Each structure stands twice: as structure tokens, then as C-alpha cells.
Amino acid sequence: MHQDVEQILYTEEDLRRRIRELGAQIAADYAGRTPMLVSVLRGSYIFMADLTRAIDLDLTVDFMAVSSYGAGTVSSGQVEIKKDLSDSIEDRDLIIVEDILDSGNTLYYLMDVLRARKPASIRICTLMDKPERRVKPITADYVGFTIPDAFIVGYGLDYAEKYRNLPYVGVLKPSVYTQ
Ligand code: IMP
Ligand code: MG
């Protein structure tokens, strides 16, 4: 275990098992359609790679980058598009793939931007959900794990751009971000 990690919340095997279930559920819900999975970079990149391979359907992928955090652990509420989608989403069945739903600021803003582009439908799939911290009225349609309020890293999730490559999800030691 990494020295900055206090506790492992989900092991590689926990993640694999849950993502297989999410993939099966999405495949059943979208049977006969070709959903477009939109990964919100950078935190969701590993989840996106595993989730898409767990969905036994024709689908397309696209990527978007937004920023709201800087190097802190609390969302600023100011969201900026750093990289936009490559393809049109008009009349597509969108599934937004997020690493973690926290205050909801990022998705609240993103949903507004994407709705204006007239997709056929939009759903949200998040690996982690911290409902206690919600500020905006956003709920995900697919949730991997509901977790308490702690700052977590690994499996794509970062603190100040570090720890994304940990194969598990763990709680970051508070001493790392408080001085
Ligand atoms: P929200 O806008 O507050 O919902 O924040 C969403 C984004 O904040 C996520 O996509 C993550 O990039 C980041 N975030 C929120 N909580 C955590 C955490 O516990 N660890 C790492 N990143 C987090
Ligand atoms: Mg992040």
C-alpha cells in the first residue's frame, strides 16, 4: 500500500466485480441502441476503459475535460471546459462517465451544456458517489459505490495529479493535504 494511503476502500477485485455488474446493467438498459459514453477527464479514464469493456453492446466513446478543483480537495463551483467533445451528440443516447460525484457542481454545469446540444437522452454513471456532500440537485443513474465523506485516491482519482495509477481506491491520509 502507498505510504500516503490510510486505508484501502476497494481492492482491484472489488472494482472489477462491481464494474462487471454496472456493464451488464447498462447493456440490458440500452439493448438495441448504440449509446455514446462520454468520459469526463481526467479522473474517469481508468473507469471508462474498464466500463466500456464490460458493456456487451455497440457503443461509441468520446472525451471531455473540465476543471473545477485546482490542487485543493474542495470544489470551487467554477467549472471550465478544458477540452470539448470531438463528435456531435445530437440525437445520441449519452452516458456521462464520471469518477466521483461530490458537490455536484461539475455535473450540474456539464448537464446544462450537453442538454443544449439536443441529445436523445442523458444518463450519468459514476464510479463513486458522496451524497452527503451534495450542493447541487444531481443524482446519478448508475453508481458503483456510495461512500462517506473522505478524500479518496487511486484508480484514476488524484490529489494534486498524484495517485491516479494506484490499482485500488484508498482514503488519502489527511496529513497529505493539511499542514
Ligand atoms: P464535484 O463538482 O464537487 O461533484 O466534483 C467532482 C470532481 O471532483 C470529480 O470528478 C473529481 O475529479 C473531484 N473529486 C471529488 N471528490 C474527490 C475525491 O474524494 N478524490 C479525488 N477527486 C475528487
Ligand atoms: Mg480530479
CSV table of C-alpha atoms and ligand atoms in Angstrom, one decimal:
chain,number,residue,atom,x,y,z
A,1,MET,CA,0.0,0.0,0.0
A,2,HIS,CA,1.2,3.5,-0.8
A,3,GLN,CA,2.6,5.4,2.3
A,4,ASP,CA,0.1,8.3,1.8
A,5,VAL,CA,-2.9,6.0,1.8
A,6,GLU,CA,-4.6,5.5,5.2
A,7,GLN,CA,-6.9,2.6,4.2
A,8,ILE,CA,-7.9,0.7,1.1
A,9,LEU,CA,-11.6,1.1,0.4
A,10,TYR,CA,-11.9,-1.1,-2.7
A,11,THR,CA,-9.5,-3.6,-4.0
A,12,GLU,CA,-8.8,-4.3,-7.7
A,13,GLU,CA,-11.1,-7.3,-7.3
A,14,ASP,CA,-13.9,-5.3,-5.7
A,15,LEU,CA,-13.7,-2.8,-8.6
A,16,ARG,CA,-13.6,-5.5,-11.2
A,17,ARG,CA,-16.7,-7.2,-9.8
A,18,ARG,CA,-18.8,-4.1,-9.4
A,19,ILE,CA,-17.9,-2.7,-12.9
A,20,ARG,CA,-18.9,-6.0,-14.4
A,21,GLU,CA,-22.3,-5.6,-12.8
A,22,LEU,CA,-22.6,-2.0,-14.0
A,23,GLY,CA,-21.7,-3.0,-17.5
A,24,ALA,CA,-24.3,-5.8,-17.6
A,25,GLN,CA,-27.0,-3.4,-16.3
A,26,ILE,CA,-26.1,-0.8,-18.9
A,27,ALA,CA,-26.1,-3.4,-21.7
A,28,ALA,CA,-29.6,-4.6,-20.6
A,29,ASP,CA,-31.0,-1.0,-20.3
A,30,TYR,CA,-29.6,0.1,-23.7
A,31,ALA,CA,-30.3,-3.1,-25.7
A,32,GLY,CA,-30.9,-2.3,-29.3
A,33,ARG,CA,-29.4,1.1,-29.0
A,34,THR,CA,-25.8,2.4,-29.5
A,35,PRO,CA,-25.0,4.7,-26.6
A,36,MET,CA,-22.3,7.2,-26.6
A,37,LEU,CA,-20.1,7.1,-23.5
A,38,VAL,CA,-18.6,10.4,-22.5
A,39,SER,CA,-15.7,10.3,-20.2
A,40,VAL,CA,-15.1,13.3,-18.0
A,41,LEU,CA,-11.3,13.5,-17.9
A,42,ARG,CA,-9.0,13.0,-16.2
A,43,GLY,CA,-10.4,11.1,-13.2
A,44,SER,CA,-12.6,8.7,-15.1
A,45,TYR,CA,-10.0,7.4,-17.6
A,46,ILE,CA,-9.4,4.1,-16.0
A,47,PHE,CA,-13.1,3.5,-15.1
A,48,MET,CA,-14.0,4.4,-18.7
A,49,ALA,CA,-11.6,1.8,-20.1
A,50,ASP,CA,-12.9,-1.0,-17.8
A,51,LEU,CA,-16.6,0.0,-18.0
A,52,THR,CA,-16.7,0.1,-21.8
A,53,ARG,CA,-15.2,-3.4,-22.0
A,54,ALA,CA,-17.8,-4.6,-19.6
A,55,ILE,CA,-20.7,-3.5,-21.9
A,56,ASP,CA,-21.6,-6.1,-24.4
A,57,LEU,CA,-23.2,-3.7,-27.0
A,58,ASP,CA,-22.1,-1.5,-29.9
A,59,LEU,CA,-21.2,1.9,-28.4
A,60,THR,CA,-19.0,4.9,-29.2
A,61,VAL,CA,-16.7,6.9,-26.9
A,62,ASP,CA,-15.8,10.5,-26.6
A,63,PHE,CA,-13.9,12.6,-24.1
A,64,MET,CA,-14.3,15.9,-22.4
A,65,ALA,CA,-12.1,17.7,-19.9
A,66,VAL,CA,-13.3,20.1,-17.3
A,67,SER,CA,-11.7,21.6,-14.3
A,68,SER,CA,-13.2,22.8,-11.0
A,69,TYR,CA,-10.6,21.9,-8.4
A,70,GLY,CA,-7.1,23.1,-8.9
A,71,ALA,CA,-4.9,21.4,-6.3
A,72,GLY,CA,-7.4,21.5,-3.4
A,73,THR,CA,-9.8,19.0,-2.1
A,74,VAL,CA,-12.9,21.1,-2.3
A,75,SER,CA,-14.7,22.0,-5.5
A,76,SER,CA,-14.6,25.7,-6.4
A,77,GLY,CA,-18.0,25.7,-8.0
A,78,GLN,CA,-16.3,27.4,-11.0
A,79,VAL,CA,-16.3,24.9,-13.9
A,80,GLU,CA,-14.4,25.4,-17.1
A,81,ILE,CA,-14.3,23.3,-20.3
A,82,LYS,CA,-10.7,22.5,-21.0
A,83,LYS,CA,-11.3,20.0,-23.8
A,84,ASP,CA,-14.6,19.7,-25.7
A,85,LEU,CA,-16.1,16.6,-27.3
A,86,SER,CA,-14.9,15.6,-30.8
A,87,ASP,CA,-18.3,14.4,-32.1
A,88,SER,CA,-21.8,15.8,-32.3
A,89,ILE,CA,-24.1,14.4,-29.6
A,90,GLU,CA,-27.4,15.4,-31.4
A,91,ASP,CA,-29.9,12.5,-31.1
A,92,ARG,CA,-27.4,10.3,-29.3
A,93,ASP,CA,-28.1,8.4,-26.1
A,94,LEU,CA,-25.4,9.8,-23.8
A,95,ILE,CA,-24.0,8.2,-20.8
A,96,ILE,CA,-21.7,10.5,-18.9
A,97,VAL,CA,-18.9,8.6,-17.1
A,98,GLU,CA,-17.6,10.2,-14.0
A,99,ASP,CA,-15.1,9.1,-11.4
A,100,ILE,CA,-16.8,10.7,-8.4
A,101,LEU,CA,-19.9,12.8,-7.8
A,102,ASP,CA,-19.2,15.1,-4.9
A,103,SER,CA,-20.7,18.6,-4.6
A,104,GLY,CA,-22.4,18.0,-8.0
A,105,ASN,CA,-21.1,21.3,-9.3
A,106,THR,CA,-19.2,19.8,-12.2
A,107,LEU,CA,-22.1,17.7,-13.5
A,108,TYR,CA,-24.7,20.3,-12.8
A,109,TYR,CA,-22.8,22.6,-15.2
A,110,LEU,CA,-22.0,19.9,-17.7
A,111,MET,CA,-25.6,18.6,-17.9
A,112,ASP,CA,-26.7,22.1,-18.9
A,113,VAL,CA,-24.0,22.4,-21.6
A,114,LEU,CA,-24.8,19.0,-23.0
A,115,ARG,CA,-28.6,19.3,-22.9
A,116,ALA,CA,-28.4,22.4,-25.0
A,117,ARG,CA,-26.8,20.2,-27.8
A,118,LYS,CA,-30.0,18.1,-28.1
A,119,PRO,CA,-29.0,14.6,-27.3
A,120,ALA,CA,-31.8,12.0,-27.4
A,121,SER,CA,-31.2,11.2,-23.7
A,122,ILE,CA,-28.6,11.7,-21.0
A,123,ARG,CA,-27.7,9.5,-18.0
A,124,ILE,CA,-24.9,9.6,-15.5
A,125,CYS,CA,-22.7,6.7,-14.5
A,126,THR,CA,-20.4,7.5,-11.6
A,127,LEU,CA,-18.0,5.1,-10.0
A,128,MET,CA,-18.2,6.8,-6.6
A,129,ASP,CA,-20.9,8.9,-5.0
A,130,LYS,CA,-20.5,11.0,-1.9
A,131,PRO,CA,-24.2,12.1,-1.4
A,132,GLU,CA,-23.5,13.8,1.9
A,133,ARG,CA,-21.5,16.5,0.2
A,134,ARG,CA,-24.1,17.4,-2.5
A,135,VAL,CA,-24.7,21.1,-3.1
A,136,LYS,CA,-26.4,20.9,-6.4
A,137,PRO,CA,-29.5,18.7,-7.2
A,138,ILE,CA,-27.8,16.0,-9.2
A,139,THR,CA,-28.3,12.2,-8.9
A,140,ALA,CA,-26.5,9.5,-10.9
A,141,ASP,CA,-28.4,6.8,-12.7
A,142,TYR,CA,-25.7,4.3,-12.2
A,143,VAL,CA,-23.5,4.3,-9.1
A,144,GLY,CA,-20.6,2.0,-8.5
A,145,PHE,CA,-20.2,2.6,-4.8
A,146,THR,CA,-21.7,5.1,-2.3
A,147,ILE,CA,-19.1,6.3,0.1
A,148,PRO,CA,-18.9,8.5,3.2
A,149,ASP,CA,-17.2,11.9,3.2
A,150,ALA,CA,-13.5,11.2,2.9
A,151,PHE,CA,-10.9,12.2,0.2
A,152,ILE,CA,-10.1,9.2,-1.9
A,153,VAL,CA,-7.4,8.5,-4.5
A,154,GLY,CA,-6.4,5.8,-6.9
A,155,TYR,CA,-8.0,4.0,-9.9
A,156,GLY,CA,-7.9,7.4,-11.8
A,157,LEU,CA,-8.7,9.6,-8.8
A,158,ASP,CA,-6.0,12.1,-7.9
A,159,TYR,CA,-4.9,14.5,-5.3
A,160,ALA,CA,-2.8,17.3,-7.0
A,161,GLU,CA,-2.4,14.9,-10.0
A,162,LYS,CA,-0.8,12.1,-8.0
A,163,TYR,CA,-2.0,8.6,-7.1
A,164,ARG,CA,-4.1,8.1,-10.3
A,165,ASN,CA,-2.1,4.9,-11.1
A,166,LEU,CA,-2.9,3.1,-7.8
A,167,PRO,CA,-4.8,0.0,-8.8
A,168,TYR,CA,-7.1,0.2,-5.8
A,169,VAL,CA,-9.2,3.0,-4.3
A,170,GLY,CA,-8.0,4.3,-0.9
A,171,VAL,CA,-8.5,7.0,1.6
A,172,LEU,CA,-5.8,9.7,1.5
A,173,LYS,CA,-4.1,10.5,4.8
A,174,PRO,CA,-5.3,13.9,5.8
A,175,SER,CA,-1.7,14.8,6.7
A,176,VAL,CA,-1.0,14.9,3.0
A,177,TYR,CA,-3.4,17.8,2.3
A,178,THR,CA,-3.4,19.7,5.7
A,179,GLN,CA,-0.3,21.4,7.0
B,1,IMP,P1,-18.0,18.0,-7.8
B,1,IMP,O1,-18.0,19.0,-8.9
B,1,IMP,O2,-17.7,18.6,-6.4
B,1,IMP,O3,-19.1,17.0,-7.8
B,1,IMP,O4,-16.6,17.2,-8.0
B,1,IMP,C1,-16.4,16.3,-9.0
B,1,IMP,C2,-14.9,16.1,-9.2
B,1,IMP,O5,-14.1,16.5,-8.1
B,1,IMP,C3,-14.6,14.7,-9.5
B,1,IMP,O6,-14.8,14.4,-10.9
B,1,IMP,C4,-13.2,14.6,-9.1
B,1,IMP,O7,-12.3,14.9,-10.1
B,1,IMP,C5,-13.1,15.5,-7.9
B,1,IMP,N1,-13.2,14.9,-6.6
B,1,IMP,C6,-14.3,15.0,-5.7
B,1,IMP,N2,-14.1,14.2,-4.6
B,1,IMP,C7,-12.9,13.6,-4.8
B,1,IMP,C8,-12.1,12.7,-4.0
B,1,IMP,O8,-12.5,12.2,-2.9
B,1,IMP,N3,-10.9,12.3,-4.6
B,1,IMP,C9,-10.5,12.8,-5.7
B,1,IMP,N4,-11.1,13.6,-6.5
B,1,IMP,C10,-12.3,14.1,-6.1
B,2,MG,MG,-10.0,15.4,-10.2
